[in-house]
Coordinates of C-alpha atoms and ligand atoms in Angstrom, one line a residue:
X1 CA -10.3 -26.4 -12.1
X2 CA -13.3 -25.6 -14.3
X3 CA -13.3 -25.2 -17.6
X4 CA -15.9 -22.9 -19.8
X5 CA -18.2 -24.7 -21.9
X6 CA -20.8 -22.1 -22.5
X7 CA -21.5 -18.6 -22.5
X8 CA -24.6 -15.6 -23.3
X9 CA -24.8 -12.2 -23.1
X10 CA -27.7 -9.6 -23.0
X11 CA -28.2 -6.2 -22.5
X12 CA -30.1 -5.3 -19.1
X13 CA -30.6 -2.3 -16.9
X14 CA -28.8 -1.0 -14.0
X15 CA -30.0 1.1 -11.2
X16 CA -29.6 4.6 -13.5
X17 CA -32.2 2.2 -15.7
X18 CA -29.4 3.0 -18.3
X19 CA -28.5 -0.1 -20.4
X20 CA -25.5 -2.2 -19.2
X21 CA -23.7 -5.9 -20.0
X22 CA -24.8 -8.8 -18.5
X23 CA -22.8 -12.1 -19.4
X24 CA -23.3 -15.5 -18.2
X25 CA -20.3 -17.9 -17.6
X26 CA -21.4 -21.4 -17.8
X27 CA -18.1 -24.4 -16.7
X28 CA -17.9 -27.9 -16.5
X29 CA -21.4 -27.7 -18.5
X30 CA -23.3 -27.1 -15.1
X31 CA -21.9 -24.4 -13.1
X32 CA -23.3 -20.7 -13.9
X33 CA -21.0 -17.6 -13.0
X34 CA -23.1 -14.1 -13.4
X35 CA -22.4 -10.8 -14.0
X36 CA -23.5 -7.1 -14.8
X37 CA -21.2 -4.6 -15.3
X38 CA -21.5 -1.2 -13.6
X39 CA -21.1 2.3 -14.8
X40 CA -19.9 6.1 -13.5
X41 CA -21.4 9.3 -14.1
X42 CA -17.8 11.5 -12.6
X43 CA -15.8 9.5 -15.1
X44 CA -12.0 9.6 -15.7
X45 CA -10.6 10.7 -18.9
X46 CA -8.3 7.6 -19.3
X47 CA -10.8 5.0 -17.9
X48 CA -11.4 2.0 -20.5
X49 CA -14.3 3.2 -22.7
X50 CA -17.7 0.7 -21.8
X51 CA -18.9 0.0 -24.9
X52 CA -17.0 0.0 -28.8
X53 CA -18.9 3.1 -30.1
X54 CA -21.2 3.8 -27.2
X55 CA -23.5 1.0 -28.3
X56 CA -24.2 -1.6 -25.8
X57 CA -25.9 -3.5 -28.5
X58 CA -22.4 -3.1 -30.4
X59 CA -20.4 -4.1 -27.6
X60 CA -22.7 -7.7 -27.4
X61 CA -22.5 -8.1 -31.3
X62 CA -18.8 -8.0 -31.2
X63 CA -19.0 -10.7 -28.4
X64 CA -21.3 -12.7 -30.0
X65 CA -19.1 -12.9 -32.6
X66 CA -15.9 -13.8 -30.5
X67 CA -17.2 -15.8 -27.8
X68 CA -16.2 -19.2 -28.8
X69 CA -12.8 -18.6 -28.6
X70 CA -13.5 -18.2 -25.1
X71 CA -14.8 -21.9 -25.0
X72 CA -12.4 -24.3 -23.4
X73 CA -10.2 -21.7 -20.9
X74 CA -9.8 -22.6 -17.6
X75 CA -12.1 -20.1 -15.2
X76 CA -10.2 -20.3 -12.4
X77 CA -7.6 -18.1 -14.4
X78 CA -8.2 -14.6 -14.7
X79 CA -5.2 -14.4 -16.2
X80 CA -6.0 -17.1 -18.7
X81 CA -9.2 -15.2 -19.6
X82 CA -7.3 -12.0 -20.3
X83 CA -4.6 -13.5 -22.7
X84 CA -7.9 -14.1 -24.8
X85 CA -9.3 -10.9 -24.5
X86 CA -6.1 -9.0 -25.6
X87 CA -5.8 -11.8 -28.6
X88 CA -9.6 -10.7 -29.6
X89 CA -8.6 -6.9 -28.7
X90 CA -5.3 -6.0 -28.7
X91 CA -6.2 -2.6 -28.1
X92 CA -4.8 -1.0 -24.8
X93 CA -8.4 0.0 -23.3
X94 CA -10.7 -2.3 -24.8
X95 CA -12.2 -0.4 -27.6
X96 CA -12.9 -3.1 -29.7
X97 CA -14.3 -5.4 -27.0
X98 CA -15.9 -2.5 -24.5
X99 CA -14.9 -2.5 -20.7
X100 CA -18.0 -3.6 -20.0
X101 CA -17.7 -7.1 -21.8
X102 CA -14.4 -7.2 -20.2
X103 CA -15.3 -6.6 -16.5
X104 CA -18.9 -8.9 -17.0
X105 CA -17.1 -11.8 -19.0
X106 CA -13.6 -11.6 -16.4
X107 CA -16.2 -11.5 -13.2
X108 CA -18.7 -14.3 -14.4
X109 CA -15.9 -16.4 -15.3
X110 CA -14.2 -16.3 -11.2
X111 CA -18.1 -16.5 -10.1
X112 CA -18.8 -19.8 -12.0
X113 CA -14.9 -21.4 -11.0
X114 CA -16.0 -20.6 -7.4
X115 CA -19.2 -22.2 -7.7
X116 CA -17.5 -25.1 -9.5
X117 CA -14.5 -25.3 -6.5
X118 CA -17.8 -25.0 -4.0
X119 CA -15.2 -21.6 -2.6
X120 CA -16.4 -18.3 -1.6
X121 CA -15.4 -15.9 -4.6
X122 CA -12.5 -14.2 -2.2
X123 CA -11.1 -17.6 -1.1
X124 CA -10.9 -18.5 -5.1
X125 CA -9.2 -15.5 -5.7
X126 CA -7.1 -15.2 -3.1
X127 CA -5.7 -18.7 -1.7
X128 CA -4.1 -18.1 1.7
X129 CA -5.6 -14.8 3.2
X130 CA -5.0 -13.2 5.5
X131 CA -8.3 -12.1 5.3
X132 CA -9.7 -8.9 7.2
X133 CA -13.6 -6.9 6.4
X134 CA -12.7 -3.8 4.9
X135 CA -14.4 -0.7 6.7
X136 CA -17.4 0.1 4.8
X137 CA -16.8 3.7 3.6
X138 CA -21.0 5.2 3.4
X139 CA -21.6 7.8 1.6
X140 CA -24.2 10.3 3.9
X141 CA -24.6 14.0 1.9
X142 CA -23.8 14.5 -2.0
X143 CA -24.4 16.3 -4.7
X144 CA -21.6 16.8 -7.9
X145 CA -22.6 15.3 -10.7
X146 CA -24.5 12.4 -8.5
X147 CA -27.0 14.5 -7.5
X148 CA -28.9 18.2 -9.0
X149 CA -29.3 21.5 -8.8
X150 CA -28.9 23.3 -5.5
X151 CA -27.0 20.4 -4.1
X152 CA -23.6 20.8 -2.8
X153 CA -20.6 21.3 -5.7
X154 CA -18.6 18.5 -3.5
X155 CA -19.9 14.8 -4.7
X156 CA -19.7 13.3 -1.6
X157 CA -19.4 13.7 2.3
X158 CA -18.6 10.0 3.9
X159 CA -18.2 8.4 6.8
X160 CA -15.7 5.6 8.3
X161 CA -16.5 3.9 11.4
X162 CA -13.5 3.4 12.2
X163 CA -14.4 2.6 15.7
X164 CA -16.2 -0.7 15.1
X165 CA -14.8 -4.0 16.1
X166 CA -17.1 -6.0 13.9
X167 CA -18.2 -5.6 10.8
X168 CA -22.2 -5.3 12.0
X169 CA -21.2 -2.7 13.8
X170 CA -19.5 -0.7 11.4
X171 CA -22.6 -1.3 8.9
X172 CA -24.7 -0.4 12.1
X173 CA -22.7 3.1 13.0
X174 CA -23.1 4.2 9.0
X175 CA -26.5 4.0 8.9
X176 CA -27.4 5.7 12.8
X177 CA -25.1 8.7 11.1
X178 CA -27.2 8.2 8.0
X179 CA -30.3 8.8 9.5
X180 CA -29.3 11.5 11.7
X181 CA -28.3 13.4 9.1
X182 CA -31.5 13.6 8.0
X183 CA -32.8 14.5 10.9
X184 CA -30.6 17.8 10.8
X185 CA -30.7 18.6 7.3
X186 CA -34.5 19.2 8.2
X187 CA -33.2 22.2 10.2
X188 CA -30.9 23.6 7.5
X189 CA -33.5 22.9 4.2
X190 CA -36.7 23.4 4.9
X191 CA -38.5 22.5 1.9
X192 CA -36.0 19.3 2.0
X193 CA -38.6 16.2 0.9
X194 CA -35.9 13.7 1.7
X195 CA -34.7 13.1 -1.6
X196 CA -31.2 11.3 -2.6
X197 CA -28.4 11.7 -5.1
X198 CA -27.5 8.2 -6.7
X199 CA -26.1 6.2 -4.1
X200 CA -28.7 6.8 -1.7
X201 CA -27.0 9.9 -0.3
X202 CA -28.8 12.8 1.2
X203 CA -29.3 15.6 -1.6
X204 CA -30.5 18.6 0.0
X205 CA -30.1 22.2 -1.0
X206 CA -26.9 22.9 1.5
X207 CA -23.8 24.6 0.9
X208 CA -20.3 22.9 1.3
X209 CA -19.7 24.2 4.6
X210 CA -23.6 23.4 5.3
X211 CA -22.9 19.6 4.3
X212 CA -19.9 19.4 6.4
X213 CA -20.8 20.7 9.3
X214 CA -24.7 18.3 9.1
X215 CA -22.2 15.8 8.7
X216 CA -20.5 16.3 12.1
X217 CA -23.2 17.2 13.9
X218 CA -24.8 13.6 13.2
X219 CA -21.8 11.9 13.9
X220 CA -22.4 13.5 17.5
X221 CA -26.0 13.4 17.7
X222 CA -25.5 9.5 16.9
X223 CA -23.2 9.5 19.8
X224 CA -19.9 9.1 18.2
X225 CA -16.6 10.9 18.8
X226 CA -15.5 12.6 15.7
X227 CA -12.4 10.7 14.7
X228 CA -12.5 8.3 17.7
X229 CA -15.5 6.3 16.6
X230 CA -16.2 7.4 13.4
X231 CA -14.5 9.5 10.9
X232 CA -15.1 11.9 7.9
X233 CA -14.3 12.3 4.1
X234 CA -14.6 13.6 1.3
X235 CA -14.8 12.8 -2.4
X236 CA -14.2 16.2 -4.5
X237 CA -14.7 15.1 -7.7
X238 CA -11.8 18.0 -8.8
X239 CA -11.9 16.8 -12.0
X240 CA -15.7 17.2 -12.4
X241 CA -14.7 20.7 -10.5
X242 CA -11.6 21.6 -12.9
X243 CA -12.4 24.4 -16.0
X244 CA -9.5 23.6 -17.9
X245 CA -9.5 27.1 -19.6
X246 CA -10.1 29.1 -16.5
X247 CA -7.5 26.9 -14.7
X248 CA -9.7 27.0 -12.1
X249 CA -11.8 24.7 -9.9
X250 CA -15.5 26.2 -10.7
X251 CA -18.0 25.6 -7.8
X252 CA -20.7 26.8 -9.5
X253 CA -23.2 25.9 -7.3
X254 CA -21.6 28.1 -4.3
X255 CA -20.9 30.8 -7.1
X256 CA -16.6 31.1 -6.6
X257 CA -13.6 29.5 -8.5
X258 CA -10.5 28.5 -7.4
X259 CA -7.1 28.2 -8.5
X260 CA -4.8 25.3 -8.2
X261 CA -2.7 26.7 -4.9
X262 CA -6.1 28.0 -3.5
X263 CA -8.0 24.3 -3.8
X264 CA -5.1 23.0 -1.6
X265 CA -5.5 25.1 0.6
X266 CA -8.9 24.5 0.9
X267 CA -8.4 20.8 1.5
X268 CA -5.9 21.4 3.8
X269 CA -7.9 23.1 5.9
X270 CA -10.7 21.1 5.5
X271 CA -9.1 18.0 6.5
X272 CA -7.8 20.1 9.5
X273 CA -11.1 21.4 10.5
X274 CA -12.6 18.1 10.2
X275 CA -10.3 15.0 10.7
X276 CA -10.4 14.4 7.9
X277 CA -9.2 10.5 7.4
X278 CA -9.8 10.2 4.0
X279 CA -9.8 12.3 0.9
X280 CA -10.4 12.1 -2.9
X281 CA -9.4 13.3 -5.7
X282 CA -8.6 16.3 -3.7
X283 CA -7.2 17.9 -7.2
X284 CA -8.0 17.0 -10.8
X285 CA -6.7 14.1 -12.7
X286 CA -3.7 15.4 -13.9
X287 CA -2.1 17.4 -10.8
X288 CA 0.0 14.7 -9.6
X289 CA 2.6 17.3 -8.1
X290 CA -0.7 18.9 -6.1
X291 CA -1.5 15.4 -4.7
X292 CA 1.8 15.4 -3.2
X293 CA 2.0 18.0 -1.7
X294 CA -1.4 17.1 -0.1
X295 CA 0.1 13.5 0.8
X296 CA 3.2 15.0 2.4
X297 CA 1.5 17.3 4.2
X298 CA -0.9 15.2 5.7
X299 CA 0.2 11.9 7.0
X300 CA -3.0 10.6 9.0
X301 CA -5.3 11.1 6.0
X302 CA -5.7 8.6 3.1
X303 CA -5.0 11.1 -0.3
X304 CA -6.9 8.4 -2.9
X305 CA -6.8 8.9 -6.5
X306 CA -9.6 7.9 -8.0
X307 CA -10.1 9.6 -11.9
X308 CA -6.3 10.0 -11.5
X309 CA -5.1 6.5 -11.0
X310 CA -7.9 5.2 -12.7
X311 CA -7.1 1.6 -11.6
X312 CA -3.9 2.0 -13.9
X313 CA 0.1 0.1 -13.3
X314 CA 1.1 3.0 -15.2
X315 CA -0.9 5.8 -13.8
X316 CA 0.0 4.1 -10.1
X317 CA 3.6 4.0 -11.3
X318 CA 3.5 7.7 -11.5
X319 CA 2.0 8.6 -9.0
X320 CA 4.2 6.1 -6.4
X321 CA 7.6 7.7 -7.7
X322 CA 5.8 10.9 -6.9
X323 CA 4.7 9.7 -3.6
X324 CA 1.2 11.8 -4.8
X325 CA -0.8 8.9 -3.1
X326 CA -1.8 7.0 -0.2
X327 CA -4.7 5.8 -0.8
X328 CA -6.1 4.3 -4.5
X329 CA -9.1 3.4 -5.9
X330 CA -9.9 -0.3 -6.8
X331 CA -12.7 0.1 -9.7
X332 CA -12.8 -3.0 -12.1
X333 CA -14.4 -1.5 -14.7
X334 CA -12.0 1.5 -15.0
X335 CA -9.4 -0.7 -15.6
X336 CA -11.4 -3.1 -18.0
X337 CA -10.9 -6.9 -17.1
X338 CA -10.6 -8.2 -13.4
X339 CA -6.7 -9.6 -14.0
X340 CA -6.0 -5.5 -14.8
X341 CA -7.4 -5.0 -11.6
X342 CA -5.6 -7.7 -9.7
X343 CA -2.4 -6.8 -11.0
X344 CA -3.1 -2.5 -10.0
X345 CA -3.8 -4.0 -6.7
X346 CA -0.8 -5.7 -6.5
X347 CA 1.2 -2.7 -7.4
X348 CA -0.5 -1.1 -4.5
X349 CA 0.3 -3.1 -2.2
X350 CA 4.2 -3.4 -3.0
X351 CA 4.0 0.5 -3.4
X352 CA 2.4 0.8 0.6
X353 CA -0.6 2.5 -1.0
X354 CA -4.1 1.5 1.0
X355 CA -6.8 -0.4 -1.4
X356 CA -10.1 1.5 -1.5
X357 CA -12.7 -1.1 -3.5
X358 CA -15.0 1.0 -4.8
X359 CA -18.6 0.4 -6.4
X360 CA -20.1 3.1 -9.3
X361 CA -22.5 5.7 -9.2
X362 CA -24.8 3.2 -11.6
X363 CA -24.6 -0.2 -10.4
X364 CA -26.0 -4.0 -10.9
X365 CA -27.8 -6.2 -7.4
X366 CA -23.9 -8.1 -7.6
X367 CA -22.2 -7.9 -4.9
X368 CA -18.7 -9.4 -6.2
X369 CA -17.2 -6.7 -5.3
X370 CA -17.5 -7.5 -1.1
X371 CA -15.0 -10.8 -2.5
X372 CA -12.5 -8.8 -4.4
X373 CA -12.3 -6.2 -1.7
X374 CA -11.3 -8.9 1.1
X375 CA -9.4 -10.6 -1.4
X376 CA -7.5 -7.9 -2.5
X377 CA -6.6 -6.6 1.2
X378 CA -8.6 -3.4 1.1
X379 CA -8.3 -1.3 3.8
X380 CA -12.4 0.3 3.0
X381 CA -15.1 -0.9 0.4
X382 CA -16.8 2.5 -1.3
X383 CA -20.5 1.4 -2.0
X384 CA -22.7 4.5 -1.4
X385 CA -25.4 4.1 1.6
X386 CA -29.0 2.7 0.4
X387 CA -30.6 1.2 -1.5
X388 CA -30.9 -2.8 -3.2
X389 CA -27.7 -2.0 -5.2
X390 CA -25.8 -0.8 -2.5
X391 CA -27.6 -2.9 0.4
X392 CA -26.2 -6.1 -1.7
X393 CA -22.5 -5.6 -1.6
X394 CA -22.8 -4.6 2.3
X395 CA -25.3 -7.7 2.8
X396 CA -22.6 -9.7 2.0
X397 CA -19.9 -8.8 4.0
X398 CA -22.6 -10.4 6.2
X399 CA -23.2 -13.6 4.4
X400 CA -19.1 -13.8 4.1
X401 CA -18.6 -13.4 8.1
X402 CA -20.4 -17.3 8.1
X403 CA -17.2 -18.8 6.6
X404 CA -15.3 -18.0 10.1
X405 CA -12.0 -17.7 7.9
X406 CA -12.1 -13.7 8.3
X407 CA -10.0 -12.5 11.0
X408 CA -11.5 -8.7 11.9
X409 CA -11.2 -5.4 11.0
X410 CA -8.7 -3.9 8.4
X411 CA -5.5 -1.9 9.8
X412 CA -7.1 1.7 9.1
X413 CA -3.9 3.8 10.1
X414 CA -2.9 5.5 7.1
X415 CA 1.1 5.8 6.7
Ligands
LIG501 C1 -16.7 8.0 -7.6 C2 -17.8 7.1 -8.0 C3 -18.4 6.3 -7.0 P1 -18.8 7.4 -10.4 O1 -16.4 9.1 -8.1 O2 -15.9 7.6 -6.7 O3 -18.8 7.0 -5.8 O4 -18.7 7.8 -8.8 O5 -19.1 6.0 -10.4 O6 -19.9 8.3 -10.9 O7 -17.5 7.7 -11.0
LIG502 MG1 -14.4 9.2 -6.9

């Protein structure tokens, strides 16, 4: 067991070159623990808010201020860590404190008691396994609020190789789609200069329909069975989507609108036409009764909240009696500290609901989250495509499989 003797914060930059949290977790006097916090930019209306007042600095201040009642816990603990944090901010969503103290301080604190226990992070988390490699969910066409104008209105089309038995071959197959895409968005976009949204996504000037159907053609030209070897989703983003006045789903950028019974059918269709395996936030963050119907009516396709679960007990709580999902998003940082996280995921798992771990649109070189996704049993890991921020989590899937204590793939069958 390590116990924290020191800790420092500072404000540093993540891959938006927006300002984020950084927090160092030093135990035992000798063992450092390190990390950044990451940020959205399709946020949820009930995620924890990052920073008291919008003010990074503010959010560092505040900890400054508190930190040495942090001195002492044991790091091993995330529960431990938490007690303090609600003692220091009783609020419900870290106001005072800022999710992104919360999620660095909760993170470092793990990373320094694994160093300490000479443990992989997902063996300190979780003691007895099992332990499988989630499928790496890569995300290979975007647009939404990830990517600009003339992009598609649909945030993100992604790809599951579902086929792989390892977990090089799964990173292998994501990238061959990745790059063929490319190769046939050049047919589509002719003035397309290979630029990317913010997870390294292709962001071409395509329609919907244009970025779905690129989409399947690489997955052939790549030589992969459509929902054999590899298979397709979506993240919708409703809720980026959803004109509250209009009650209407606005896709500006194709130039129609939507009502609530019409976006359902849209996705049903879609997932039809497609094989679709996996779907997000099909409908904005409130219509639990249109996720549903969406869940019910589709058995072989994950239905995920994302901005409407938010990494919430209570949110999930709704949504389970509802049966509105079968599929959740596993985002620290929505939820604030990493023992909020734990016990969502936990929920999840009693309720039969798959684990999606999940990085953000604006993200820090850690790659924790490869650890908390094995050692929370998710059935996929979200982290975008390219680039160092995303490249880090997926290296370490790699860097994990040297431990020989990970037995395989995830069980990917959704219901
Ligand atoms: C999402 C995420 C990550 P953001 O909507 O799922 O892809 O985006 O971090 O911007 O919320
Ligand atoms: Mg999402």
């Amino acid at each position: 067991m390590a116990t924290v003797t020191d800790l420092y914060s500072r404000i540093i930059f993540n891959s938006r070159g927006s300002e984020t949290i950084e927090i160092d977790v030093i135990t035992d006097g000798k063992h450092l623990g390190r990390a950044a916090s990451p940020s959205g930019a399709s946020v949820g209306t009930l995620e924890c808010q990052s920073f008291p007042m919008n003010s990074p600095q503010r959010a560092i201040e505040f900890f400054e201020e508190n930190k040495s009642k942090f001195v002492g816990v044991t790091a091993d603990d995330p529960e431990a860590l938490y007690s303090i944090m609600k003692e220091v901010d009783p609020s419900p969503s870290y106001s005072k404190l800022g999710g992104s103290i919360a999620y660095a301080l909760s993170i470092a604190s793990v990373d320094s008691a694994a160093n300490a226990a000479h443990l992989p992070l997902f063996k300190l988390l979780n003691k007895n396994g099992p332990y499988r490699f989630p499928f790496p969910l890569g995300n290979v066409l975007g647009g939404g609020a990830h990517a600009g104008p003339g992009t598609p209105d649909i945030q993100e089309v992604l790809v599951l190789p579902i086929g792989a038995s390892n977990i090089v071959e799964a990173l292998k197959m994501n990238f061959k789609v990745h790059r063929e895409v490319r190769n046939i968005i050049e047919k589509y976009d002719t003035k397309f200069t290979y630029g990317r949204g913010d997870e390294g996504a292709w962001a071409p000037s395509v329609t919907n329909d244009e970025a779905l159907q690129i989409t399947e053609k690489a997955i052939g030209n790549a030589g992969f069975d459509l929902g054999r070897n590899v298979a397709m989703g979506i993240d919708f983003a409703s809720s980026s989507l959803w004109n509250d006045k209009a009650e209407k789903y606005d896709y500006s950028r194709k130039g129609n609108a939507l009502s609530s019974g019409e976006q359902i059918d849209y996705v049903n269709n879609l997932i039809k036409s497609y094989k679709l395996l996996y779907v997000e936030d099909p409908v904005n963050e409130e219509d639990f009764s249109g996720m549903s119907l969406l869940t019910s009516a589709n058995p072989g396709c994950f239905v995920t909240g994302d901005d409407l679960l938010v990494t919430n007990v209570s949110r999930l709580a709704i949504a389970s009696k509802l049966n509105a999902c079968s599929g959740a998003i596993l985002k620290v940082n929505q939820a604030g500290s990493l023992y909020d996280a734990l016990l969502f995921a936990n929920g999840c798992r009693r309720d039969g609901v798959g684990i999606i771990t999940s990085h953000r649109s604006g993200e820090s070189t850690d790659s924790h989250i490869a650890h908390i996704s094995i050692a929370t049993g998710s059935k996929m890991l979200k982290t975008g495509i390219l680039g160092g921020e995303r490249i880090a989590k997926l290296n370490e899937l790699l860097r994990i499989r040297e431990y020989g204590l990970i037995e395989g793939m995830a069980e990917i069958c959704s219901t």
